[in-house]
Coordinates of C-alpha atoms in Angstrom, one line a residue:
Chain T
X1 CA -28.7 -81.7 -150.7
X2 CA -26.6 -84.0 -152.9
X3 CA -27.4 -87.6 -153.8
X4 CA -25.1 -89.9 -155.8
X5 CA -27.2 -92.8 -157.0
X6 CA -25.6 -96.0 -158.3
X7 CA -23.0 -94.3 -160.3
X8 CA -20.6 -96.1 -162.7
X9 CA -17.7 -94.3 -164.3
X10 CA -15.3 -95.5 -167.0
X11 CA -12.0 -94.1 -168.3
X12 CA -12.1 -95.5 -171.8
X13 CA -12.7 -99.2 -171.3
X14 CA -11.5 -99.2 -167.6
X15 CA -14.3 -99.4 -165.2
X16 CA -13.3 -97.1 -162.4
X17 CA -16.3 -96.4 -160.2
X18 CA -18.8 -99.2 -159.3
X19 CA -22.3 -98.3 -158.1
X20 CA -21.3 -95.3 -156.0
X21 CA -24.0 -94.3 -153.6
X22 CA -23.6 -91.1 -151.4
X23 CA -26.0 -88.9 -149.6
X24 CA -24.9 -85.4 -148.3
X25 CA -27.2 -83.4 -146.1
X26 CA -27.2 -79.6 -145.9
X27 CA -24.7 -78.3 -143.4
X28 CA -22.6 -81.4 -143.2
X29 CA -18.9 -81.9 -143.6
X30 CA -18.5 -85.3 -145.4
X31 CA -15.1 -86.9 -145.8
X32 CA -14.4 -89.3 -148.6
X33 CA -11.4 -91.4 -147.5
X34 CA -9.2 -94.1 -149.0
X35 CA -5.8 -94.9 -150.2
X36 CA -4.2 -93.5 -153.4
X37 CA -6.0 -94.5 -156.6
X38 CA -9.2 -95.9 -155.2
X39 CA -11.4 -93.4 -157.0
X40 CA -11.9 -90.5 -154.7
X41 CA -10.8 -87.8 -157.2
X42 CA -12.8 -89.6 -159.9
X43 CA -15.9 -89.3 -157.7
X44 CA -15.4 -85.6 -157.1
X45 CA -14.7 -85.0 -160.9
X46 CA -17.9 -86.9 -161.7
X47 CA -19.9 -84.7 -159.3
X48 CA -18.5 -81.5 -160.8
X49 CA -19.2 -82.8 -164.3
X50 CA -15.7 -83.3 -165.7
X51 CA -16.4 -87.0 -166.0
X52 CA -19.9 -88.2 -167.0
X53 CA -21.3 -91.4 -165.4
X54 CA -22.2 -94.3 -167.7
X55 CA -24.8 -95.4 -165.3
X56 CA -26.6 -93.8 -162.3
X57 CA -27.6 -90.2 -161.5
X58 CA -26.4 -87.3 -159.4
X59 CA -29.0 -85.1 -157.9
X60 CA -28.2 -81.7 -156.4
X61 CA -31.1 -79.9 -154.6
X62 CA -33.7 -81.9 -156.6
X63 CA -32.0 -81.3 -160.0
X64 CA -30.2 -83.9 -161.9
X65 CA -26.8 -82.6 -162.7
X66 CA -25.1 -85.7 -164.2
X67 CA -25.8 -84.5 -167.8
X68 CA -25.2 -80.8 -167.6
X69 CA -21.9 -79.1 -168.5
X70 CA -19.3 -78.4 -165.8
X71 CA -19.6 -74.6 -166.0
X72 CA -23.3 -74.8 -165.4
X73 CA -22.8 -77.1 -162.4
X74 CA -20.4 -74.5 -161.0
X75 CA -23.0 -71.8 -161.5
X76 CA -25.8 -73.6 -159.6
X77 CA -23.7 -73.5 -156.4
X78 CA -21.0 -76.3 -156.4
X79 CA -17.5 -75.0 -156.1
X80 CA -14.4 -77.1 -156.5
X81 CA -10.9 -76.7 -154.9
X82 CA -8.9 -79.2 -156.9
X83 CA -5.9 -81.2 -155.8
X84 CA -2.7 -79.2 -156.2
X85 CA -4.5 -75.9 -156.1
X86 CA -4.4 -75.3 -159.9
X87 CA -4.4 -71.5 -159.7
X88 CA -3.9 -69.1 -162.5
X89 CA -0.2 -68.5 -162.0
X90 CA 0.1 -65.4 -164.2
X91 CA -2.7 -63.6 -162.3
X92 CA -2.3 -61.9 -158.9
X93 CA -3.9 -63.1 -155.7
X94 CA -6.6 -60.5 -156.1
X95 CA -7.3 -61.3 -159.8
X96 CA -7.5 -65.0 -158.9
X97 CA -10.1 -64.3 -156.3
X98 CA -12.2 -61.8 -158.3
X99 CA -12.2 -64.0 -161.4
X100 CA -14.6 -66.2 -159.4
X101 CA -16.8 -63.2 -158.9
X102 CA -17.2 -62.0 -162.5
X103 CA -18.8 -65.3 -163.5
X104 CA -22.1 -64.6 -161.9
X105 CA -24.1 -61.4 -162.7
X106 CA -26.0 -61.6 -159.5
X107 CA -22.8 -61.7 -157.5
X108 CA -21.6 -58.6 -159.2
X109 CA -24.8 -56.7 -158.7
X110 CA -25.9 -57.6 -155.1
X111 CA -22.7 -56.9 -153.3
X112 CA -19.6 -55.0 -154.3
X113 CA -16.4 -56.7 -155.1
X114 CA -14.9 -55.0 -152.0
X115 CA -17.4 -56.5 -149.6
X116 CA -16.9 -60.0 -151.1
X117 CA -13.2 -59.7 -150.9
X118 CA -13.4 -58.3 -147.3
X119 CA -15.4 -61.4 -146.3
X120 CA -12.9 -63.9 -147.6
X121 CA -10.1 -61.9 -146.1
X122 CA -11.8 -62.3 -142.7
X123 CA -11.2 -66.0 -143.2
X124 CA -7.7 -65.6 -144.6
X125 CA -6.3 -62.4 -143.2
X126 CA -2.8 -63.5 -144.3
X127 CA -3.8 -62.9 -147.9
X128 CA -4.4 -59.2 -147.3
X129 CA -0.7 -58.2 -147.7
X130 CA -0.3 -60.5 -150.7
X131 CA -3.2 -59.3 -152.9
X132 CA -1.1 -57.8 -155.6
X133 CA 1.5 -60.7 -155.8
X134 CA 1.4 -63.2 -158.6
X135 CA 0.3 -66.5 -157.1
X136 CA 3.3 -68.3 -158.6
X137 CA 5.4 -66.5 -156.0
X138 CA 3.4 -67.8 -153.0
X139 CA 4.1 -70.8 -150.7
X140 CA 2.0 -73.9 -150.9
X141 CA -0.1 -72.9 -147.8
X142 CA -0.7 -69.5 -149.2
X143 CA -1.7 -70.9 -152.6
X144 CA -4.2 -73.2 -150.8
X145 CA -5.8 -70.2 -149.1
X146 CA -6.2 -68.5 -152.5
X147 CA -7.7 -71.6 -154.0
X148 CA -10.3 -71.8 -151.2
X149 CA -10.9 -68.1 -151.2
X150 CA -11.6 -68.2 -154.9
X151 CA -14.1 -71.0 -154.4
X152 CA -15.8 -69.2 -151.5
X153 CA -16.2 -65.9 -153.1
X154 CA -18.9 -67.3 -155.4
X155 CA -21.1 -68.1 -152.4
X156 CA -21.2 -71.9 -153.0
X157 CA -23.8 -74.1 -151.4
X158 CA -21.5 -77.1 -151.7
X159 CA -17.7 -77.0 -151.6
X160 CA -15.8 -79.9 -153.0
X161 CA -12.2 -80.1 -151.7
X162 CA -9.8 -82.6 -153.2
X163 CA -6.9 -83.4 -150.9
X164 CA -6.7 -79.9 -149.4
X165 CA -3.9 -80.8 -146.9
X166 CA -1.7 -82.2 -149.6
X167 CA 1.9 -80.8 -149.4
X168 CA 1.2 -78.7 -146.3
X169 CA 3.3 -78.7 -143.1
X170 CA 1.6 -80.4 -140.1
X171 CA 1.1 -77.1 -138.4
X172 CA -0.8 -75.8 -141.4
X173 CA -2.9 -78.9 -141.7
X174 CA -4.2 -78.2 -138.2
X175 CA -5.0 -74.7 -139.2
X176 CA -6.7 -75.9 -142.4
X177 CA -8.9 -78.1 -140.4
X178 CA -10.0 -75.2 -138.3
X179 CA -10.6 -73.1 -141.5
X180 CA -12.8 -75.8 -143.0
X181 CA -14.8 -76.0 -139.8
X182 CA -15.2 -72.2 -139.9
X183 CA -16.4 -72.2 -143.5
X184 CA -18.9 -74.9 -142.7
X185 CA -20.2 -72.9 -139.8
X186 CA -20.9 -70.1 -142.3
X187 CA -23.4 -72.4 -144.0
X188 CA -21.3 -74.1 -146.6
X189 CA -21.7 -77.9 -147.0
X190 CA -18.4 -79.6 -147.6
X191 CA -17.3 -82.8 -149.3
X192 CA -13.6 -83.4 -149.0
X193 CA -11.3 -86.2 -150.0
X194 CA -8.3 -86.7 -147.7
X195 CA -5.2 -88.7 -147.1
X196 CA -4.8 -87.1 -143.7
X197 CA -7.2 -89.3 -141.9
X198 CA -6.8 -87.8 -138.4
X199 CA -7.6 -84.3 -139.6
X200 CA -10.6 -85.5 -141.7
X201 CA -12.0 -87.5 -138.8
X202 CA -11.7 -84.6 -136.4
X203 CA -13.9 -82.3 -138.6
X204 CA -16.2 -84.6 -140.5
X205 CA -19.9 -85.4 -139.6
X206 CA -20.0 -88.3 -141.9
X207 CA -17.4 -90.5 -143.5
X208 CA -17.3 -92.7 -146.7
X209 CA -14.4 -95.1 -147.3
X210 CA -13.6 -96.1 -150.8
X211 CA -11.6 -99.0 -152.1
X212 CA -11.2 -100.2 -155.7
X213 CA -13.9 -97.8 -156.9
X214 CA -16.5 -99.0 -154.4
X215 CA -17.9 -97.5 -151.2
X216 CA -16.8 -99.9 -148.4
X217 CA -18.0 -97.9 -145.4
X218 CA -20.5 -95.2 -144.6
X219 CA -21.1 -93.8 -141.1
X220 CA -20.0 -91.3 -138.5
X221 CA -16.3 -90.9 -137.5
X222 CA -16.9 -92.3 -134.0
X223 CA -18.2 -95.6 -135.4
X224 CA -15.2 -95.7 -137.8
X225 CA -12.7 -95.0 -135.0
X226 CA -14.1 -98.0 -133.1
X227 CA -13.5 -100.4 -136.0
X228 CA -9.7 -100.9 -136.0
X229 CA -9.8 -103.6 -138.6
X230 CA -11.5 -101.4 -141.1
X231 CA -9.1 -98.5 -140.4
X232 CA -6.2 -100.8 -141.0
X233 CA -7.6 -102.6 -144.0
X234 CA -8.7 -99.6 -146.0
X235 CA -6.8 -96.6 -144.6
X236 CA -3.6 -98.3 -143.3
X237 CA -3.9 -96.6 -139.9
X238 CA -4.5 -97.9 -136.3
Chain G
X1 CA 2.4 -45.0 -163.7
X2 CA 3.8 -41.5 -164.2
X3 CA 6.7 -42.9 -166.2
X4 CA 4.3 -44.9 -168.3
X5 CA 2.2 -41.8 -169.1
X6 CA 5.4 -39.9 -170.1
X7 CA 6.4 -42.8 -172.4
X8 CA 2.9 -42.8 -174.0
X9 CA 3.0 -39.1 -174.6
X10 CA 6.5 -39.3 -176.0
X11 CA 5.6 -42.1 -178.4
X12 CA 2.5 -40.1 -179.5
X13 CA 4.5 -36.9 -180.1
X14 CA 7.1 -38.8 -182.1
X15 CA 4.4 -40.7 -184.2
X16 CA 2.5 -37.5 -185.0
X17 CA 5.6 -35.5 -185.9
X18 CA 7.0 -38.2 -188.2
X19 CA 4.0 -38.0 -190.6
X20 CA 5.4 -34.8 -192.1
X21 CA 9.1 -35.3 -191.6
X22 CA 9.8 -38.8 -192.8
X23 CA 11.2 -39.4 -196.2
X24 CA 8.8 -41.1 -198.7
X25 CA 10.1 -44.6 -198.4
X26 CA 10.2 -44.6 -194.6
X27 CA 6.7 -43.1 -194.4
X28 CA 5.5 -45.8 -196.7
X29 CA 7.2 -48.4 -194.5
X30 CA 5.6 -46.8 -191.4
X31 CA 2.1 -47.1 -192.9
X32 CA 2.7 -50.8 -193.5
X33 CA 3.9 -51.1 -189.9
X34 CA 0.7 -49.4 -188.6
X35 CA -1.5 -51.8 -190.6
X36 CA 0.4 -54.9 -189.7
X37 CA 0.7 -53.9 -186.0
X38 CA -3.2 -54.1 -185.9
X39 CA -2.9 -57.6 -187.4
X40 CA -0.2 -58.5 -184.8
X41 CA -2.3 -57.3 -181.9
X42 CA -5.3 -59.3 -183.2
X43 CA -3.1 -62.4 -183.2
X44 CA -1.9 -61.7 -179.7
X45 CA -5.6 -61.7 -178.5
X46 CA -6.0 -65.1 -180.0
X47 CA -2.7 -66.8 -179.2
X48 CA -1.0 -64.6 -176.6
X49 CA -4.1 -64.1 -174.4
X50 CA -6.2 -67.2 -175.1
X51 CA -3.6 -69.8 -176.1
X52 CA -5.2 -70.6 -179.5
X53 CA -2.4 -71.2 -182.0
X54 CA -4.0 -70.4 -185.3
X55 CA -2.2 -70.9 -188.5
X56 CA -4.9 -69.5 -190.7
X57 CA -5.6 -65.8 -189.9
X58 CA -4.9 -64.8 -193.5
X59 CA -8.4 -66.0 -194.2
X60 CA -9.8 -62.9 -192.4
X61 CA -7.2 -60.6 -193.9
X62 CA -8.2 -61.7 -197.4
X63 CA -11.9 -61.8 -196.7
X64 CA -11.9 -58.2 -195.4
X65 CA -9.6 -57.0 -198.2
X66 CA -12.2 -58.2 -200.7
X67 CA -15.0 -57.2 -198.5
X68 CA -13.8 -53.6 -198.9
X69 CA -12.7 -53.8 -202.5
X70 CA -15.7 -55.4 -204.1
X71 CA -18.4 -52.9 -202.9
X72 CA -16.1 -50.0 -203.9
X73 CA -15.3 -51.6 -207.3
X74 CA -18.8 -52.7 -208.3
X75 CA -21.2 -50.2 -206.5
X76 CA -18.9 -47.3 -205.8
X77 CA -19.8 -47.2 -202.1
X78 CA -18.1 -44.7 -199.9
X79 CA -15.2 -45.6 -197.6
X80 CA -17.1 -45.9 -194.3
X81 CA -19.9 -48.1 -195.8
X82 CA -17.4 -50.4 -197.6
X83 CA -15.2 -50.6 -194.5
X84 CA -18.3 -51.5 -192.4
X85 CA -19.3 -54.2 -195.0
X86 CA -15.8 -55.6 -194.9
X87 CA -15.8 -55.8 -191.1
X88 CA -19.3 -57.3 -190.9
X89 CA -18.5 -60.0 -193.4
X90 CA -15.3 -60.8 -191.5
X91 CA -17.2 -61.1 -188.2
X92 CA -19.7 -63.5 -189.9
X93 CA -16.8 -65.6 -191.2
X94 CA -15.2 -65.4 -187.8
X95 CA -18.3 -66.7 -186.1
X96 CA -18.8 -69.6 -188.6
X97 CA -15.2 -70.7 -188.8
X98 CA -14.7 -70.1 -185.0
X99 CA -17.7 -72.3 -184.2
X100 CA -16.1 -75.1 -186.1
X101 CA -12.6 -74.7 -185.0
X102 CA -12.7 -73.5 -181.4
X103 CA -14.3 -76.8 -180.1
X104 CA -11.1 -78.5 -181.2
X105 CA -8.1 -78.1 -178.9
X106 CA -4.4 -78.3 -179.4
X107 CA -3.1 -79.7 -182.6
X108 CA -6.6 -80.2 -184.1
X109 CA -7.2 -76.5 -183.9
X110 CA -3.9 -75.8 -185.7
X111 CA -4.7 -78.3 -188.4
X112 CA -8.2 -77.0 -189.0
X113 CA -7.0 -73.4 -189.3
X114 CA -4.5 -74.5 -191.9
X115 CA -7.2 -76.3 -193.8
X116 CA -9.4 -73.2 -193.7
X117 CA -6.5 -71.1 -195.0
X118 CA -5.6 -73.5 -197.8
X119 CA -9.3 -73.8 -198.8
X120 CA -9.8 -70.1 -199.0
X121 CA -6.6 -69.6 -200.9
X122 CA -7.5 -72.2 -203.5
X123 CA -11.1 -70.8 -203.8
X124 CA -9.6 -67.3 -204.2
X125 CA -7.3 -68.6 -206.9
X126 CA -10.1 -70.4 -208.7
X127 CA -12.9 -67.9 -208.5
X128 CA -11.3 -65.5 -210.9
X129 CA -14.7 -63.9 -211.8
X130 CA -14.9 -62.7 -208.2
X131 CA -11.4 -62.2 -206.9
X132 CA -9.3 -61.8 -210.1
X133 CA -7.3 -64.9 -209.0
X134 CA -3.6 -64.5 -208.9
X135 CA -3.7 -61.3 -210.9
X136 CA -6.1 -59.7 -208.4
X137 CA -8.3 -56.6 -208.8
X138 CA -7.5 -53.0 -208.5
X139 CA -9.8 -50.1 -207.6
X140 CA -9.8 -46.4 -206.9
X141 CA -9.6 -45.6 -203.3
X142 CA -12.7 -43.7 -202.1
X143 CA -12.3 -40.4 -200.4
X144 CA -12.3 -40.1 -196.6
X145 CA -15.4 -38.1 -196.0
X146 CA -16.4 -36.3 -192.8
X147 CA -19.6 -34.4 -193.6
X148 CA -18.5 -31.6 -196.0
X149 CA -14.8 -32.3 -195.5
X150 CA -13.0 -34.9 -197.6
X151 CA -9.4 -36.1 -197.8
X152 CA -7.7 -38.2 -200.4
X153 CA -5.9 -41.4 -199.6
X154 CA -3.7 -40.6 -202.6
X155 CA -1.9 -38.2 -200.4
X156 CA 0.7 -40.3 -198.4
X157 CA 0.6 -37.9 -195.4
X158 CA -3.2 -38.4 -195.2
X159 CA -2.7 -42.1 -195.5
X160 CA -0.1 -42.0 -192.7
X161 CA -2.4 -40.3 -190.2
X162 CA -5.4 -42.3 -191.3
X163 CA -3.7 -45.6 -190.7
X164 CA -2.1 -44.3 -187.5
X165 CA -5.5 -43.3 -186.1
X166 CA -6.8 -46.8 -186.7
X167 CA -3.7 -48.3 -185.0
X168 CA -4.2 -46.1 -181.9
X169 CA -7.9 -46.8 -181.8
X170 CA -7.3 -50.5 -182.1
X171 CA -4.7 -50.5 -179.4
X172 CA -7.0 -48.6 -177.0
X173 CA -9.9 -50.9 -177.6
X174 CA -7.8 -54.1 -177.3
X175 CA -6.0 -52.7 -174.2
X176 CA -9.4 -52.0 -172.7
X177 CA -10.6 -55.5 -173.5
X178 CA -7.6 -57.3 -171.9
X179 CA -7.8 -55.1 -168.8
X180 CA -11.5 -55.9 -168.4
X181 CA -12.8 -58.9 -166.5
X182 CA -13.3 -60.6 -169.9
X183 CA -9.5 -60.2 -170.5
X184 CA -8.8 -61.9 -167.2
X185 CA -11.0 -64.8 -168.1
X186 CA -9.2 -65.1 -171.4
X187 CA -5.9 -65.3 -169.5
X188 CA -7.4 -67.8 -167.1
X189 CA -8.5 -70.0 -170.0
X190 CA -4.9 -69.8 -171.4
X191 CA -3.5 -70.7 -168.0
X192 CA -5.9 -73.6 -167.2
X193 CA -8.9 -74.2 -169.4
X194 CA -10.4 -76.9 -167.1
X195 CA -10.0 -74.7 -164.0
X196 CA -11.8 -71.8 -165.8
X197 CA -14.7 -74.2 -166.6
X198 CA -14.8 -75.3 -162.9
X199 CA -15.2 -71.7 -161.8
X200 CA -18.3 -71.5 -164.0
X201 CA -17.0 -70.0 -167.3
X202 CA -18.3 -71.3 -170.6
X203 CA -14.9 -71.7 -172.0
X204 CA -16.1 -72.4 -175.6
X205 CA -18.0 -69.1 -175.6
X206 CA -15.0 -67.1 -174.4
X207 CA -12.6 -68.8 -176.8
X208 CA -15.1 -68.1 -179.6
X209 CA -15.3 -64.4 -178.5
X210 CA -11.5 -64.2 -178.7
X211 CA -11.5 -65.8 -182.1
X212 CA -14.1 -63.4 -183.5
X213 CA -12.4 -60.3 -182.0
X214 CA -9.1 -61.5 -183.5
X215 CA -10.9 -62.1 -186.8
X216 CA -12.4 -58.6 -186.6
X217 CA -9.1 -56.8 -186.1
X218 CA -7.3 -59.0 -188.6
X219 CA -10.0 -58.0 -191.0
X220 CA -9.5 -54.4 -190.2
X221 CA -5.9 -54.7 -191.1
X222 CA -6.7 -56.6 -194.3
X223 CA -9.3 -53.9 -195.3
X224 CA -6.8 -51.1 -194.6
X225 CA -4.1 -52.9 -196.5
X226 CA -6.3 -53.3 -199.6
X227 CA -7.2 -49.6 -199.2
X228 CA -3.5 -48.7 -199.1
X229 CA -2.5 -50.8 -202.0
X230 CA -5.8 -50.2 -203.8
X231 CA -5.6 -53.8 -204.8
X232 CA -6.3 -57.3 -203.6
X233 CA -5.4 -60.7 -205.0
X234 CA -5.6 -64.4 -204.0
X235 CA -2.2 -63.8 -202.5
X236 CA -3.9 -62.0 -199.6
X237 CA -5.0 -65.4 -198.5
X238 CA -1.5 -66.9 -198.8
X239 CA -0.5 -69.0 -195.8
X240 CA 2.7 -67.0 -195.6
X241 CA 0.5 -64.2 -194.4
X242 CA -0.7 -66.4 -191.6
X243 CA 2.8 -67.2 -190.5
X244 CA 3.8 -63.5 -190.2
X245 CA 1.7 -62.7 -187.1
X246 CA 3.1 -65.8 -185.4
X247 CA 6.7 -64.5 -186.0
X248 CA 5.8 -61.0 -184.9
X249 CA 4.1 -62.3 -181.7
X250 CA 6.9 -64.7 -180.8
X251 CA 9.7 -62.3 -181.4
X252 CA 8.0 -59.4 -179.7
X253 CA 6.4 -61.3 -176.8
X254 CA 3.0 -63.1 -176.7
X255 CA 0.4 -61.9 -174.2
X256 CA 1.8 -58.4 -174.0
X257 CA -0.1 -56.6 -176.7
X258 CA 2.8 -54.2 -177.3
X259 CA 5.2 -57.1 -177.9
X260 CA 3.8 -58.0 -181.3
X261 CA 3.9 -54.4 -182.4
X262 CA 7.6 -54.4 -181.5
X263 CA 7.9 -57.6 -183.5
X264 CA 6.5 -55.8 -186.6
X265 CA 8.7 -52.8 -186.0
X266 CA 11.8 -55.1 -185.9
X267 CA 11.0 -57.5 -188.7
X268 CA 9.2 -55.4 -191.4
X269 CA 12.1 -53.0 -191.9
X270 CA 14.4 -56.0 -192.3
X271 CA 12.1 -57.4 -195.0
X272 CA 11.7 -54.0 -196.6
X273 CA 15.3 -53.0 -196.8
X274 CA 17.3 -56.2 -196.9
X275 CA 14.7 -57.9 -199.2
X276 CA 15.6 -55.4 -201.9
X277 CA 19.2 -56.5 -202.3
X278 CA 19.3 -60.0 -200.9
X279 CA 16.8 -62.6 -202.1
X280 CA 17.5 -64.9 -199.1
X281 CA 16.4 -62.3 -196.6
X282 CA 14.0 -64.7 -194.9
X283 CA 17.1 -66.6 -193.5
X284 CA 17.7 -63.5 -191.4
X285 CA 14.2 -63.7 -190.0
X286 CA 14.8 -67.4 -189.3
X287 CA 18.0 -66.7 -187.5
X288 CA 16.3 -64.0 -185.5
X289 CA 13.5 -66.4 -184.5
X290 CA 16.0 -69.0 -183.4
X291 CA 17.9 -66.4 -181.4
X292 CA 14.8 -65.2 -179.7
X293 CA 13.4 -68.7 -179.0
X294 CA 16.7 -69.7 -177.4
X295 CA 17.7 -66.6 -175.5
X296 CA 14.4 -64.8 -174.9
X297 CA 11.6 -67.4 -175.1
X298 CA 9.0 -64.9 -173.8
X299 CA 9.9 -62.5 -176.6
X300 CA 11.6 -59.1 -176.3
X301 CA 8.8 -57.3 -174.5
X302 CA 7.9 -60.4 -172.4
X303 CA 11.5 -60.6 -171.3
X304 CA 11.6 -56.9 -170.5
X305 CA 8.5 -57.2 -168.4
X306 CA 10.0 -60.2 -166.6
X307 CA 13.1 -58.2 -165.7
X308 CA 11.2 -55.2 -164.5
X309 CA 9.0 -57.5 -162.3
X310 CA 12.1 -59.2 -160.8
X311 CA 13.8 -55.9 -160.1

């Protein structure tokens, strides 16, 4: 579904990503792990088109997307839940969700707004009583739900989630993991970056570990869990 | 909802009854307020709703003023045709200038709009053959024609209702725009441009749309103003005229649509009455600005909305 081929990215003169190679198959949950500042968010931002690679290609469903603008990448089926939620604070929960709907004509025509909203409320029933509240008045966990709901309402094929558990209480992190699993079972492929290694390894089908802008490990979580040295060296966990 | 409806009806009844009852000077001031309220709302679409801080909207005010004046003066076209010409020209200028400016964000956008304003002002001063320069040009206001009926803009009561009807129509159109999905996208862009892009919106296109809509309604106010004064000069491009909507919007409340109208209602009478007997009247506007920025940074209406939401 998504192939990242030998991608190099620079911030000005700083070389951030070095020859990144990734391969994500349809229906997978892929976790991109690593310590702070190793290039996880930069990789996500490059896939969604905020940053442009200096070298290499990104192919999504057979189409090269590394040179097309961000808004067009979003329209072909890649949704992004950024770190820190980044909602539209002055809009209500409902407005934040439907703003994702108005972007695509086909979404407006095929199914009514109500049906779409109903669908995401099945995943996040807690939001039902909050629909008319401005999002700035919600808790961190509720805001995260809105951010995911807004991304889901556009029927994405691939969902990019950047540190979704950041700032959430442990009990909510567990719930979030279940929700990500549920979304995946609905047919959405997921790529997430995470600091919470245990949650990520529980739900992921495939794991990449990054360090210093390079991929250091690629494999399934079981293999990673067996390699204690690797866990300690790159993720700081035993 | 019911309270709001009662308020709207009350305001309409007052506005309609004032046309006949106001003394001449106050009617004249009201007409100016109606025209500038359109200008203020146009600016709110650009700055209040989309976050584009322009310092050069007088370009469109002046372009439309001449866009109406020149056809009437040289070819004696009727009111509706000349008004249409003025608005079409303004939209064309809006698209061209917007295409150049909107790509630039933040301070660069402000700077380029100042450059546009100064350039147009200097051209208007220099091209005396076209604009009359500093002295300007005068013309006879065409009649308002509806089939066999016609009304004269030389009658102040007619002018009052004519300008009021444009204000109400502009308010309804802009209110509809900001309540529509497009309006929500504009707010989303103001709140977080990158996020709007990530959802799939072509931010440039929406910002350009807001710029052109703002230019169109600024142009409408410019055309109406030249119709009211039956005159236009290079001064219609003066940068001071670009500062006014900023003050109206900040004092009244950006992103509220009604706030900038309140700004006009508060500030223009100050200028109108105090300016007659005290040449330093602008210092009062300055003091008011400082007061609002410190004690009510969201503007008067913005603050009021905040208080209602909290209660």
